PDB file of C-alpha atoms and ligand atoms in Angstrom:
ATOM      1  CA  MET A   1       0.598  15.241  -8.164  1.00 50.00           C
ATOM      2  CA  ILE A   2      -0.765  16.208 -11.599  1.00 51.00           C
ATOM      3  CA  LYS A   3       0.046  19.724 -12.616  1.00 52.00           C
ATOM      4  CA  VAL A   4      -2.898  20.500 -14.885  1.00 51.00           C
ATOM      5  CA  ASN A   5      -6.224  20.224 -13.159  1.00 71.00           C
ATOM      6  CA  LYS A   6      -8.448  18.636 -15.780  1.00 84.00           C
ATOM      7  CA  LEU A   7     -11.328  18.414 -13.330  1.00 91.00           C
ATOM      8  CA  VAL A   8     -12.150  22.130 -13.495  1.00 90.00           C
ATOM      9  CA  ASN A   9     -15.823  22.576 -14.336  1.00 90.00           C
ATOM     10  CA  LYS A  10     -16.364  18.845 -14.830  1.00 96.00           C
ATOM     11  CA  ASN A  11     -19.275  16.811 -13.425  1.00 98.00           C
ATOM     12  CA  PHE A  12     -18.669  14.037 -10.906  1.00 98.00           C
ATOM     13  CA  LEU A  13     -21.715  11.852 -11.531  1.00 98.00           C
ATOM     14  CA  SER A  14     -19.924   8.517 -11.314  1.00 98.00           C
ATOM     15  CA  SER A  15     -16.624   7.102 -10.194  1.00 98.00           C
ATOM     16  CA  PHE A  16     -16.083   6.446 -13.956  1.00 97.00           C
ATOM     17  CA  ASP A  17     -15.810  10.256 -14.416  1.00 97.00           C
ATOM     18  CA  ILE A  18     -12.347  10.477 -13.005  1.00 97.00           C
ATOM     19  CA  SER A  19      -9.150   8.913 -14.327  1.00 95.00           C
ATOM     20  CA  ILE A  20      -6.614   6.801 -12.413  1.00 95.00           C
ATOM     21  CA  GLN A  21      -4.394   9.829 -12.074  1.00 95.00           C
ATOM     22  CA  GLU A  22      -7.193  12.093 -10.934  1.00 97.00           C
ATOM     23  CA  ALA A  23      -8.376   9.566  -8.297  1.00 97.00           C
ATOM     24  CA  HIS A  24      -4.864   9.545  -6.812  1.00 97.00           C
ATOM     25  CA  HIS A  25      -4.669  13.366  -7.078  1.00 97.00           C
ATOM     26  CA  ILE A  26      -7.877  13.830  -5.148  1.00 97.00           C
ATOM     27  CA  LEU A  27      -6.701  11.494  -2.351  1.00 98.00           C
ATOM     28  CA  GLU A  28      -3.352  13.284  -2.168  1.00 97.00           C
ATOM     29  CA  LEU A  29      -5.068  16.683  -1.980  1.00 97.00           C
ATOM     30  CA  ALA A  30      -7.458  15.344   0.699  1.00 97.00           C
ATOM     31  CA  LYS A  31      -4.550  14.087   2.766  1.00 97.00           C
ATOM     32  CA  ASN A  32      -2.926  17.529   2.617  1.00 96.00           C
ATOM     33  CA  PHE A  33      -6.191  19.223   3.558  1.00 97.00           C
ATOM     34  CA  LYS A  34      -6.464  16.857   6.488  1.00 97.00           C
ATOM     35  CA  ASN A  35      -2.895  17.573   7.577  1.00 94.00           C
ATOM     36  CA  LYS A  36      -3.545  21.311   7.156  1.00 90.00           C
ATOM     37  CA  ASP A  37      -0.719  21.517   4.634  1.00 83.00           C
ATOM     38  CA  LEU A  38      -2.850  23.294   2.060  1.00 85.00           C
ATOM     39  CA  ASN A  39      -4.552  26.619   1.979  1.00 87.00           C
ATOM     40  CA  ILE A  40      -6.707  26.721  -1.143  1.00 91.00           C
ATOM     41  CA  ASN A  41      -9.266  29.522  -1.170  1.00 93.00           C
ATOM     42  CA  ARG A  42     -12.569  29.394  -2.982  1.00 96.00           C
ATOM     43  CA  GLU A  43     -13.999  32.538  -1.341  1.00 95.00           C
ATOM     44  CA  GLY A  44     -17.311  33.739  -2.694  1.00 96.00           C
ATOM     45  CA  LYS A  45     -18.121  30.325  -4.323  1.00 98.00           C
ATOM     46  CA  VAL A  46     -21.559  28.913  -3.623  1.00 98.00           C
ATOM     47  CA  LEU A  47     -22.446  25.189  -3.456  1.00 98.00           C
ATOM     48  CA  GLY A  48     -26.157  24.297  -3.888  1.00 98.00           C
ATOM     49  CA  LEU A  49     -27.292  21.113  -2.115  1.00 97.00           C
ATOM     50  CA  ILE A  50     -30.337  19.281  -3.455  1.00 97.00           C
ATOM     51  CA  PHE A  51     -31.188  16.298  -1.317  1.00 96.00           C
ATOM     52  CA  ASP A  52     -34.240  14.185  -2.236  1.00 95.00           C
ATOM     53  CA  LYS A  53     -33.224  11.652   0.473  1.00 95.00           C
ATOM     54  CA  SER A  54     -32.142  12.027   4.090  1.00 96.00           C
ATOM     55  CA  SER A  55     -28.455  12.635   4.880  1.00 97.00           C
ATOM     56  CA  THR A  56     -26.300  13.465   7.872  1.00 98.00           C
ATOM     57  CA  ARG A  57     -22.696  12.856   6.767  1.00 98.00           C
ATOM     58  CA  THR A  58     -22.832  13.931   3.079  1.00 98.00           C
ATOM     59  CA  ARG A  59     -24.872  17.058   3.711  1.00 98.00           C
ATOM     60  CA  VAL A  60     -22.840  18.285   6.719  1.00 98.00           C
ATOM     61  CA  SER A  61     -19.421  17.277   5.307  1.00 98.00           C
ATOM     62  CA  PHE A  62     -20.166  19.209   2.119  1.00 98.00           C
ATOM     63  CA  GLN A  63     -21.301  22.250   4.130  1.00 98.00           C
ATOM     64  CA  VAL A  64     -18.160  22.210   6.259  1.00 98.00           C
ATOM     65  CA  ALA A  65     -15.828  21.514   3.390  1.00 98.00           C
ATOM     66  CA  MET A  66     -17.198  24.512   1.517  1.00 98.00           C
ATOM     67  CA  ALA A  67     -16.919  26.707   4.646  1.00 97.00           C
ATOM     68  CA  ARG A  68     -13.266  25.632   5.018  1.00 97.00           C
ATOM     69  CA  LEU A  69     -12.643  26.713   1.417  1.00 97.00           C
ATOM     70  CA  GLY A  70     -14.084  30.155   2.230  1.00 97.00           C
ATOM     71  CA  GLY A  71     -17.313  29.508   0.308  1.00 98.00           C
ATOM     72  CA  THR A  72     -20.946  29.061   1.294  1.00 98.00           C
ATOM     73  CA  THR A  73     -23.764  26.581   0.729  1.00 98.00           C
ATOM     74  CA  VAL A  74     -27.499  26.802   0.134  1.00 97.00           C
ATOM     75  CA  ASP A  75     -29.536  23.762   1.195  1.00 94.00           C
ATOM     76  CA  LEU A  76     -32.498  23.231  -1.116  1.00 91.00           C
ATOM     77  CA  ASN A  77     -34.986  21.103   0.670  1.00 83.00           C
ATOM     78  CA  PRO A  78     -37.390  19.729  -1.977  1.00 86.00           C
ATOM     79  CA  THR A  79     -40.353  20.020   0.421  1.00 87.00           C
ATOM     80  CA  THR A  80     -39.905  23.786   0.801  1.00 85.00           C
ATOM     81  CA  SER A  81     -38.639  24.605  -2.708  1.00 91.00           C
ATOM     82  CA  GLN A  82     -40.597  24.197  -5.956  1.00 93.00           C
ATOM     83  CA  ILE A  83     -38.728  20.983  -6.633  1.00 92.00           C
ATOM     84  CA  GLY A  84     -41.078  19.052  -4.456  1.00 90.00           C
ATOM     85  CA  ARG A  85     -44.086  20.503  -6.327  1.00 92.00           C
ATOM     86  CA  GLY A  86     -42.769  19.090  -9.558  1.00 93.00           C
ATOM     87  CA  GLU A  87     -40.906  21.998 -11.251  1.00 95.00           C
ATOM     88  CA  PRO A  88     -39.035  20.334 -14.114  1.00 96.00           C
ATOM     89  CA  VAL A  89     -35.380  19.448 -13.555  1.00 97.00           C
ATOM     90  CA  ARG A  90     -34.334  21.311 -16.677  1.00 98.00           C
ATOM     91  CA  ASP A  91     -35.797  24.546 -15.335  1.00 98.00           C
ATOM     92  CA  THR A  92     -34.470  24.086 -11.810  1.00 97.00           C
ATOM     93  CA  ALA A  93     -30.980  23.234 -13.141  1.00 98.00           C
ATOM     94  CA  ARG A  94     -30.806  26.302 -15.382  1.00 98.00           C
ATOM     95  CA  VAL A  95     -32.079  28.644 -12.689  1.00 98.00           C
ATOM     96  CA  LEU A  96     -29.711  27.306  -9.975  1.00 97.00           C
ATOM     97  CA  SER A  97     -26.825  27.564 -12.434  1.00 98.00           C
ATOM     98  CA  ARG A  98     -27.391  31.367 -12.371  1.00 98.00           C
ATOM     99  CA  TYR A  99     -27.045  31.527  -8.540  1.00 98.00           C
ATOM    100  CA  CYS A 100     -24.583  28.768  -7.609  1.00 98.00           C
ATOM    101  CA  ASP A 101     -21.105  27.658  -8.759  1.00 98.00           C
ATOM    102  CA  VAL A 102     -21.535  23.905  -8.176  1.00 98.00           C
ATOM    103  CA  LEU A 103     -24.413  21.579  -7.235  1.00 98.00           C
ATOM    104  CA  ALA A 104     -24.329  18.424  -5.089  1.00 98.00           C
ATOM    105  CA  ILE A 105     -27.405  16.262  -5.653  1.00 98.00           C
ATOM    106  CA  ARG A 106     -28.748  13.225  -3.799  1.00 98.00           C
ATOM    107  CA  THR A 107     -31.642  11.642  -5.594  1.00 97.00           C
ATOM    108  CA  PHE A 108     -33.083   8.231  -6.522  1.00 97.00           C
ATOM    109  CA  LYS A 109     -32.423   7.533 -10.217  1.00 98.00           C
ATOM    110  CA  GLN A 110     -29.056   8.169 -11.804  1.00 98.00           C
ATOM    111  CA  SER A 111     -31.000   9.365 -14.886  1.00 98.00           C
ATOM    112  CA  VAL A 112     -32.425  12.302 -12.850  1.00 97.00           C
ATOM    113  CA  LEU A 113     -28.911  13.293 -11.780  1.00 98.00           C
ATOM    114  CA  GLU A 114     -27.787  13.070 -15.391  1.00 98.00           C
ATOM    115  CA  GLU A 115     -30.751  15.298 -16.407  1.00 98.00           C
ATOM    116  CA  TYR A 116     -29.624  17.922 -13.925  1.00 98.00           C
ATOM    117  CA  ALA A 117     -26.106  17.713 -15.355  1.00 98.00           C
ATOM    118  CA  LYS A 118     -27.445  17.993 -18.916  1.00 98.00           C
ATOM    119  CA  TRP A 119     -29.160  21.337 -18.211  1.00 98.00           C
ATOM    120  CA  ALA A 120     -26.866  22.851 -15.585  1.00 98.00           C
ATOM    121  CA  THR A 121     -24.042  25.054 -16.733  1.00 98.00           C
ATOM    122  CA  ILE A 122     -22.017  24.435 -13.552  1.00 98.00           C
ATOM    123  CA  PRO A 123     -20.449  21.213 -12.251  1.00 98.00           C
ATOM    124  CA  VAL A 124     -22.817  18.633 -10.767  1.00 98.00           C
ATOM    125  CA  ILE A 125     -21.681  16.171  -8.079  1.00 98.00           C
ATOM    126  CA  ASN A 126     -23.323  12.861  -7.215  1.00 98.00           C
ATOM    127  CA  ALA A 127     -24.134  12.948  -3.513  1.00 98.00           C
ATOM    128  CA  LEU A 128     -25.715   9.422  -3.824  1.00 98.00           C
ATOM    129  CA  THR A 129     -28.104   7.873  -6.232  1.00 98.00           C
ATOM    130  CA  ASP A 130     -29.537   4.357  -6.382  1.00 97.00           C
ATOM    131  CA  LEU A 131     -26.663   3.450  -8.702  1.00 98.00           C
ATOM    132  CA  GLU A 132     -23.579   5.064  -7.157  1.00 98.00           C
ATOM    133  CA  HIS A 133     -22.068   6.874  -4.159  1.00 98.00           C
ATOM    134  CA  PRO A 134     -18.756   8.072  -5.626  1.00 98.00           C
ATOM    135  CA  CYS A 135     -17.817  10.647  -2.936  1.00 98.00           C
ATOM    136  CA  GLN A 136     -18.178   7.905  -0.354  1.00 99.00           C
ATOM    137  CA  ALA A 137     -15.795   5.590  -2.224  1.00 98.00           C
ATOM    138  CA  LEU A 138     -13.075   8.276  -2.368  1.00 98.00           C
ATOM    139  CA  ALA A 139     -13.329   8.754   1.431  1.00 98.00           C
ATOM    140  CA  ASP A 140     -13.173   4.967   1.904  1.00 98.00           C
ATOM    141  CA  PHE A 141      -9.974   4.608  -0.114  1.00 98.00           C
ATOM    142  CA  LEU A 142      -8.406   7.605   1.680  1.00 98.00           C
ATOM    143  CA  THR A 143      -9.069   5.772   4.967  1.00 98.00           C
ATOM    144  CA  ILE A 144      -7.439   2.629   3.618  1.00 98.00           C
ATOM    145  CA  LYS A 145      -4.501   4.565   2.300  1.00 98.00           C
ATOM    146  CA  GLU A 146      -3.984   6.318   5.658  1.00 98.00           C
ATOM    147  CA  GLU A 147      -3.951   2.896   7.382  1.00 98.00           C
ATOM    148  CA  PHE A 148      -1.663   0.943   5.062  1.00 98.00           C
ATOM    149  CA  GLY A 149       0.251   3.713   3.234  1.00 96.00           C
ATOM    150  CA  GLU A 150      -0.071   1.889  -0.063  1.00 94.00           C
ATOM    151  CA  LEU A 151      -3.308   0.915  -1.855  1.00 96.00           C
ATOM    152  CA  LYS A 152      -1.926  -1.270  -4.603  1.00 93.00           C
ATOM    153  CA  GLY A 153      -2.200  -4.934  -3.708  1.00 93.00           C
ATOM    154  CA  LYS A 154      -4.649  -4.464  -0.884  1.00 97.00           C
ATOM    155  CA  VAL A 155      -7.786  -6.579  -0.648  1.00 97.00           C
ATOM    156  CA  LEU A 156     -11.167  -4.970   0.233  1.00 98.00           C
ATOM    157  CA  SER A 157     -13.981  -7.410   0.938  1.00 98.00           C
ATOM    158  CA  TYR A 158     -17.436  -6.012   0.794  1.00 98.00           C
ATOM    159  CA  ILE A 159     -20.024  -8.268   2.477  1.00 98.00           C
ATOM    160  CA  GLY A 160     -23.687  -7.437   1.808  1.00 98.00           C
ATOM    161  CA  ASP A 161     -25.966  -5.869  -0.740  1.00 98.00           C
ATOM    162  CA  GLY A 162     -24.629  -5.182  -4.277  1.00 98.00           C
ATOM    163  CA  ASN A 163     -25.873  -1.597  -3.984  1.00 98.00           C
ATOM    164  CA  ASN A 164     -24.783   1.988  -4.829  1.00 98.00           C
ATOM    165  CA  VAL A 165     -21.913   1.873  -2.272  1.00 98.00           C
ATOM    166  CA  ALA A 166     -20.687  -1.468  -3.615  1.00 98.00           C
ATOM    167  CA  ASN A 167     -20.845  -0.203  -7.214  1.00 98.00           C
ATOM    168  CA  SER A 168     -18.666   2.860  -6.513  1.00 98.00           C
ATOM    169  CA  LEU A 169     -16.184   0.767  -4.526  1.00 98.00           C
ATOM    170  CA  ILE A 170     -15.875  -1.581  -7.512  1.00 97.00           C
ATOM    171  CA  ILE A 171     -15.044   1.267  -9.862  1.00 97.00           C
ATOM    172  CA  CYS A 172     -12.779   3.231  -7.526  1.00 97.00           C
ATOM    173  CA  GLY A 173     -11.021   0.005  -6.474  1.00 96.00           C
ATOM    174  CA  ALA A 174     -10.271  -0.683 -10.195  1.00 95.00           C
ATOM    175  CA  LEU A 175      -8.921   2.856 -10.574  1.00 96.00           C
ATOM    176  CA  LEU A 176      -6.645   2.537  -7.529  1.00 96.00           C
ATOM    177  CA  GLY A 177      -5.385  -1.038  -8.082  1.00 95.00           C
ATOM    178  CA  VAL A 178      -7.202  -2.559  -5.072  1.00 96.00           C
ATOM    179  CA  GLU A 179      -8.625  -6.062  -5.262  1.00 96.00           C
ATOM    180  CA  VAL A 180     -12.305  -5.710  -4.517  1.00 97.00           C
ATOM    181  CA  ARG A 181     -14.276  -8.789  -3.490  1.00 98.00           C
ATOM    182  CA  ILE A 182     -18.013  -8.526  -3.319  1.00 98.00           C
ATOM    183  CA  ALA A 183     -19.915 -11.242  -1.376  1.00 98.00           C
ATOM    184  CA  CYS A 184     -23.693 -11.048  -1.531  1.00 98.00           C
ATOM    185  CA  PRO A 185     -26.620 -13.453  -1.516  1.00 98.00           C
ATOM    186  CA  LYS A 186     -27.715 -14.770  -4.891  1.00 98.00           C
ATOM    187  CA  GLY A 187     -29.751 -12.242  -6.804  1.00 97.00           C
ATOM    188  CA  TYR A 188     -28.202  -9.280  -4.983  1.00 98.00           C
ATOM    189  CA  GLU A 189     -25.046  -8.938  -7.043  1.00 97.00           C
ATOM    190  CA  PRO A 190     -23.959  -5.489  -8.166  1.00 97.00           C
ATOM    191  CA  ASN A 191     -25.060  -3.964 -11.524  1.00 93.00           C
ATOM    192  CA  SER A 192     -23.628  -6.248 -14.308  1.00 95.00           C
ATOM    193  CA  PHE A 193     -23.181  -3.469 -16.865  1.00 96.00           C
ATOM    194  CA  LEU A 194     -21.114  -1.511 -14.364  1.00 96.00           C
ATOM    195  CA  ILE A 195     -19.046  -4.598 -13.475  1.00 96.00           C
ATOM    196  CA  ASP A 196     -18.162  -5.189 -17.128  1.00 95.00           C
ATOM    197  CA  LYS A 197     -17.166  -1.580 -17.558  1.00 96.00           C
ATOM    198  CA  ALA A 198     -15.107  -1.499 -14.365  1.00 96.00           C
ATOM    199  CA  ARG A 199     -13.238  -4.624 -15.496  1.00 95.00           C
ATOM    200  CA  LYS A 200     -11.957  -2.671 -18.510  1.00 94.00           C
ATOM    201  CA  ILE A 201     -10.330   0.051 -16.340  1.00 93.00           C
ATOM    202  CA  ASN A 202      -6.631  -0.048 -15.942  1.00 78.00           C
ATOM    203  CA  ASP A 203      -6.045  -2.113 -19.155  1.00 76.00           C
ATOM    204  CA  ASN A 204      -8.230  -4.869 -17.838  1.00 71.00           C
ATOM    205  CA  LYS A 205      -6.100  -5.260 -14.729  1.00 72.00           C
ATOM    206  CA  SER A 206      -9.162  -5.073 -12.428  1.00 76.00           C
ATOM    207  CA  LEU A 207      -8.949  -7.585  -9.690  1.00 90.00           C
ATOM    208  CA  LEU A 208     -12.676  -7.695  -9.062  1.00 95.00           C
ATOM    209  CA  LYS A 209     -14.268 -10.876  -7.633  1.00 96.00           C
ATOM    210  CA  ILE A 210     -17.984 -11.495  -7.174  1.00 97.00           C
ATOM    211  CA  THR A 211     -19.048 -14.358  -4.934  1.00 98.00           C
ATOM    212  CA  ASN A 212     -21.944 -15.586  -2.842  1.00 98.00           C
ATOM    213  CA  ASP A 213     -19.603 -16.970  -0.183  1.00 98.00           C
ATOM    214  CA  PRO A 214     -18.798 -14.331   2.536  1.00 98.00           C
ATOM    215  CA  SER A 215     -16.332 -16.613   4.376  1.00 98.00           C
ATOM    216  CA  TYR A 216     -14.253 -17.076   1.243  1.00 97.00           C
ATOM    217  CA  ALA A 217     -14.352 -13.320   0.526  1.00 98.00           C
ATOM    218  CA  CYS A 218     -13.011 -12.496   4.041  1.00 98.00           C
ATOM    219  CA  LEU A 219      -9.962 -14.771   3.777  1.00 98.00           C
ATOM    220  CA  GLY A 220      -6.779 -12.687   4.237  1.00 98.00           C
ATOM    221  CA  ALA A 221      -8.631  -9.438   3.423  1.00 98.00           C
ATOM    222  CA  ASN A 222      -7.074  -6.149   4.577  1.00 98.00           C
ATOM    223  CA  VAL A 223     -10.443  -4.366   4.757  1.00 98.00           C
ATOM    224  CA  LEU A 224     -13.917  -5.744   5.585  1.00 98.00           C
ATOM    225  CA  TYR A 225     -16.698  -3.369   4.491  1.00 98.00           C
ATOM    226  CA  THR A 226     -20.458  -3.428   4.688  1.00 98.00           C
ATOM    227  CA  ASP A 227     -23.486  -1.241   4.242  1.00 98.00           C
ATOM    228  CA  VAL A 228     -27.201  -1.550   5.164  1.00 98.00           C
ATOM    229  CA  TRP A 229     -29.051  -4.470   3.509  1.00 98.00           C
ATOM    230  CA  SER A 230     -31.989  -2.225   2.545  1.00 98.00           C
ATOM    231  CA  SER A 231     -31.116   1.153   1.113  1.00 98.00           C
ATOM    232  CA  MET A 232     -33.237   4.319   1.220  1.00 97.00           C
ATOM    233  CA  GLY A 233     -36.262   3.710  -0.941  1.00 96.00           C
ATOM    234  CA  GLU A 234     -36.201  -0.072  -0.317  1.00 97.00           C
ATOM    235  CA  GLU A 235     -38.072   0.098   3.027  1.00 95.00           C
ATOM    236  CA  ASN A 236     -40.791  -2.299   1.700  1.00 97.00           C
ATOM    237  CA  GLN A 237     -38.160  -5.027   0.980  1.00 97.00           C
ATOM    238  CA  LYS A 238     -36.700  -4.876   4.489  1.00 97.00           C
ATOM    239  CA  GLU A 239     -38.383  -7.955   5.905  1.00 97.00           C
ATOM    240  CA  GLN A 240     -37.578 -10.110   2.856  1.00 97.00           C
ATOM    241  CA  LYS A 241     -33.958  -8.901   2.703  1.00 98.00           C
ATOM    242  CA  ASP A 242     -33.353  -9.488   6.419  1.00 97.00           C
ATOM    243  CA  LYS A 243     -34.184 -13.122   5.772  1.00 97.00           C
ATOM    244  CA  GLU A 244     -32.161 -13.476   2.633  1.00 98.00           C
ATOM    245  CA  PHE A 245     -29.055 -11.807   4.084  1.00 98.00           C
ATOM    246  CA  LYS A 246     -28.761 -14.164   7.031  1.00 97.00           C
ATOM    247  CA  GLY A 247     -25.133 -15.263   7.284  1.00 98.00           C
ATOM    248  CA  PHE A 248     -23.810 -12.011   5.793  1.00 98.00           C
ATOM    249  CA  THR A 249     -23.349 -10.167   9.133  1.00 98.00           C
ATOM    250  CA  ILE A 250     -19.772  -8.941   9.648  1.00 98.00           C
ATOM    251  CA  ASP A 251     -18.939 -10.460  13.073  1.00 98.00           C
ATOM    252  CA  SER A 252     -15.938 -11.575  15.045  1.00 98.00           C
ATOM    253  CA  ASN A 253     -15.880 -14.875  13.109  1.00 98.00           C
ATOM    254  CA  PHE A 254     -15.501 -13.084   9.746  1.00 98.00           C
ATOM    255  CA  LEU A 255     -13.013 -10.692  11.202  1.00 98.00           C
ATOM    256  CA  SER A 256     -10.914 -13.673  12.413  1.00 98.00           C
ATOM    257  CA  LYS A 257     -10.648 -14.874   8.785  1.00 98.00           C
ATOM    258  CA  ALA A 258      -9.247 -11.499   7.578  1.00 98.00           C
ATOM    259  CA  ALA A 259      -5.631 -10.404   7.795  1.00 98.00           C
ATOM    260  CA  LYS A 260      -4.333  -9.881  11.356  1.00 97.00           C
ATOM    261  CA  ASP A 261      -4.188  -6.122  10.996  1.00 97.00           C
ATOM    262  CA  ALA A 262      -7.447  -5.875   8.960  1.00 98.00           C
ATOM    263  CA  ILE A 263      -9.637  -2.799   9.359  1.00 98.00           C
ATOM    264  CA  VAL A 264     -13.426  -2.579   9.243  1.00 98.00           C
ATOM    265  CA  LEU A 265     -15.363   0.045   7.405  1.00 98.00           C
ATOM    266  CA  HIS A 266     -19.069   0.966   7.104  1.00 98.00           C
ATOM    267  CA  CYS A 267     -20.358   4.048   5.274  1.00 98.00           C
ATOM    268  CA  LEU A 268     -22.977   4.658   7.989  1.00 98.00           C
ATOM    269  CA  PRO A 269     -25.748   4.842   9.099  1.00 98.00           C
ATOM    270  CA  ALA A 270     -25.550   1.272  10.366  1.00 98.00           C
ATOM    271  CA  TYR A 271     -28.099  -1.178  11.757  1.00 97.00           C
ATOM    272  CA  ARG A 272     -26.047  -2.716  14.620  1.00 97.00           C
ATOM    273  CA  ASP A 273     -26.315  -6.488  14.807  1.00 97.00           C
ATOM    274  CA  LYS A 274     -27.847  -6.704  11.304  1.00 97.00           C
ATOM    275  CA  GLU A 275     -25.147  -6.158   8.652  1.00 98.00           C
ATOM    276  CA  ILE A 276     -22.480  -5.761  11.297  1.00 98.00           C
ATOM    277  CA  THR A 277     -22.289  -6.558  14.997  1.00 98.00           C
ATOM    278  CA  ASP A 278     -22.138  -3.897  17.637  1.00 98.00           C
ATOM    279  CA  ALA A 279     -18.918  -5.500  18.953  1.00 98.00           C
ATOM    280  CA  VAL A 280     -17.205  -5.237  15.532  1.00 98.00           C
ATOM    281  CA  ILE A 281     -18.205  -1.518  15.089  1.00 98.00           C
ATOM    282  CA  GLU A 282     -16.681  -0.773  18.558  1.00 98.00           C
ATOM    283  CA  SER A 283     -13.612  -3.060  18.017  1.00 98.00           C
ATOM    284  CA  LYS A 284     -10.041  -1.855  17.656  1.00 98.00           C
ATOM    285  CA  ASN A 285     -10.214  -2.862  14.026  1.00 98.00           C
ATOM    286  CA  SER A 286     -12.934  -0.357  13.260  1.00 98.00           C
ATOM    287  CA  ARG A 287     -12.000   2.792  11.375  1.00 98.00           C
ATOM    288  CA  ILE A 288     -15.630   3.758  10.752  1.00 98.00           C
ATOM    289  CA  PHE A 289     -15.424   7.163  12.380  1.00 98.00           C
ATOM    290  CA  ASP A 290     -12.159   8.105  10.594  1.00 98.00           C
ATOM    291  CA  GLN A 291     -13.906   7.080   7.411  1.00 98.00           C
ATOM    292  CA  ALA A 292     -16.799   9.393   8.207  1.00 98.00           C
ATOM    293  CA  GLU A 293     -14.404  12.286   8.942  1.00 98.00           C
ATOM    294  CA  ASN A 294     -12.615  11.652   5.618  1.00 98.00           C
ATOM    295  CA  ARG A 295     -15.869  12.470   3.742  1.00 98.00           C
ATOM    296  CA  MET A 296     -15.143  16.097   4.567  1.00 98.00           C
ATOM    297  CA  HIS A 297     -11.486  16.055   3.466  1.00 98.00           C
ATOM    298  CA  VAL A 298     -12.138  14.336   0.144  1.00 98.00           C
ATOM    299  CA  GLN A 299     -15.045  16.598  -0.643  1.00 98.00           C
ATOM    300  CA  GLN A 300     -12.918  19.702   0.163  1.00 98.00           C
ATOM    301  CA  ALA A 301     -10.353  18.290  -2.309  1.00 97.00           C
ATOM    302  CA  LEU A 302     -12.999  17.543  -4.892  1.00 98.00           C
ATOM    303  CA  LEU A 303     -14.614  20.967  -4.613  1.00 98.00           C
ATOM    304  CA  SER A 304     -11.254  22.712  -4.843  1.00 97.00           C
ATOM    305  CA  CYS A 305     -10.583  20.752  -8.095  1.00 96.00           C
ATOM    306  CA  LEU A 306     -13.968  21.343  -9.686  1.00 97.00           C
ATOM    307  CA  LEU A 307     -14.052  25.038  -8.862  1.00 96.00           C
TER     308      LEU A 307
HETATM  309  N1   CP B   1     -22.653   7.646   4.295  1.00 71.29           N
HETATM  310  C1   CP B   1     -23.513   8.618   3.953  1.00 71.29           C
HETATM  311  O1   CP B   1     -23.685   9.021   2.800  1.00 71.29           O
HETATM  312  O2   CP B   1     -24.265   9.058   5.069  1.00 71.29           O
HETATM  313  P1   CP B   1     -25.455  10.053   4.975  1.00 71.29           P
HETATM  314  O3   CP B   1     -26.618   9.322   4.400  1.00 71.29           O
HETATM  315  O4   CP B   1     -25.672  10.476   6.410  1.00 71.29           O
HETATM  316  O5   CP B   1     -25.122  11.194   4.115  1.00 71.29           O
HETATM  317  N1  NVA B   2     -26.866   2.163   0.452  1.00 71.29           N
HETATM  318  C1  NVA B   2     -27.275   3.184   1.375  1.00 71.29           C
HETATM  319  C2  NVA B   2     -26.192   4.137   1.598  1.00 71.29           C
HETATM  320  C3  NVA B   2     -26.494   5.209   2.613  1.00 71.29           C
HETATM  321  C4  NVA B   2     -25.386   6.146   2.841  1.00 71.29           C
HETATM  322  C5  NVA B   2     -28.517   3.866   0.791  1.00 71.29           C
HETATM  323  O1  NVA B   2     -28.531   4.151  -0.373  1.00 71.29           O
HETATM  324  O2  NVA B   2     -29.432   4.103   1.587  1.00 71.29           O
END
């Protein structure tokens, strides 16, 4: 464990915002919180939640994590606050910084999140943007670590859309020494700027592979992972994407190509029998609900570091 907590008062806008050492540290802390081996108190601290998109897991796990630390949360629904009426981000950020100690924000553009962070005088956490979902990736790698003990040398194969979840898995995988394979239909590859940057992590030791062949990606993998084909905000692309993603459903055939003891993850919410079959979600290989639980433990760890 690192002795000096360099994360105090920092933003967590992207998985690039933490170092290799800090990524391991957060997972270690989260494990200890889960095992109830830690009693860190952040009594009196207030987390502000600004969610421009729907959420079950992220919102509730942040609320419960904060309660477990002895703090409280305020949930700022844009439709009932002035945010929805167009109050500028720079004003909202400065005002909320006077009331809260940390903000978790779910919005569309990464640039809006960055604008909040620019004007806020308290740490800002990315609770999902169109570009990244960094809290999710930490919970995912905690789940993998719990299963296999060791992360280094493991292979995570993500089958589906090269979206926010895939992007954060790529970066976090590079930090933690996991081989990440992304298999998506042509034209749906993850952000290329982000891929190039992630490849430079860890002295260019990143084991990232991008392919359009899901069967190849599954071969011998320790983890099969998928997410919805159409993310929030892409509702109008659903019909088109459903056609183009044919052959990218995680089913028992793909599972049979993975390692014998492979586990299956999905960040949820899932469309059963679209990106993943109902049978695989309910199979003995699925760790999807442990993964959802781990959102709370990593966020408790993250908040305890930032505050
Ligand atoms: N995985 C995830 O972020 O779920 P929610 O959209 O319910 O927060
Ligand atoms: N890619 C999905 C993740 C939801 C948790 C979305 O952005 O809608």
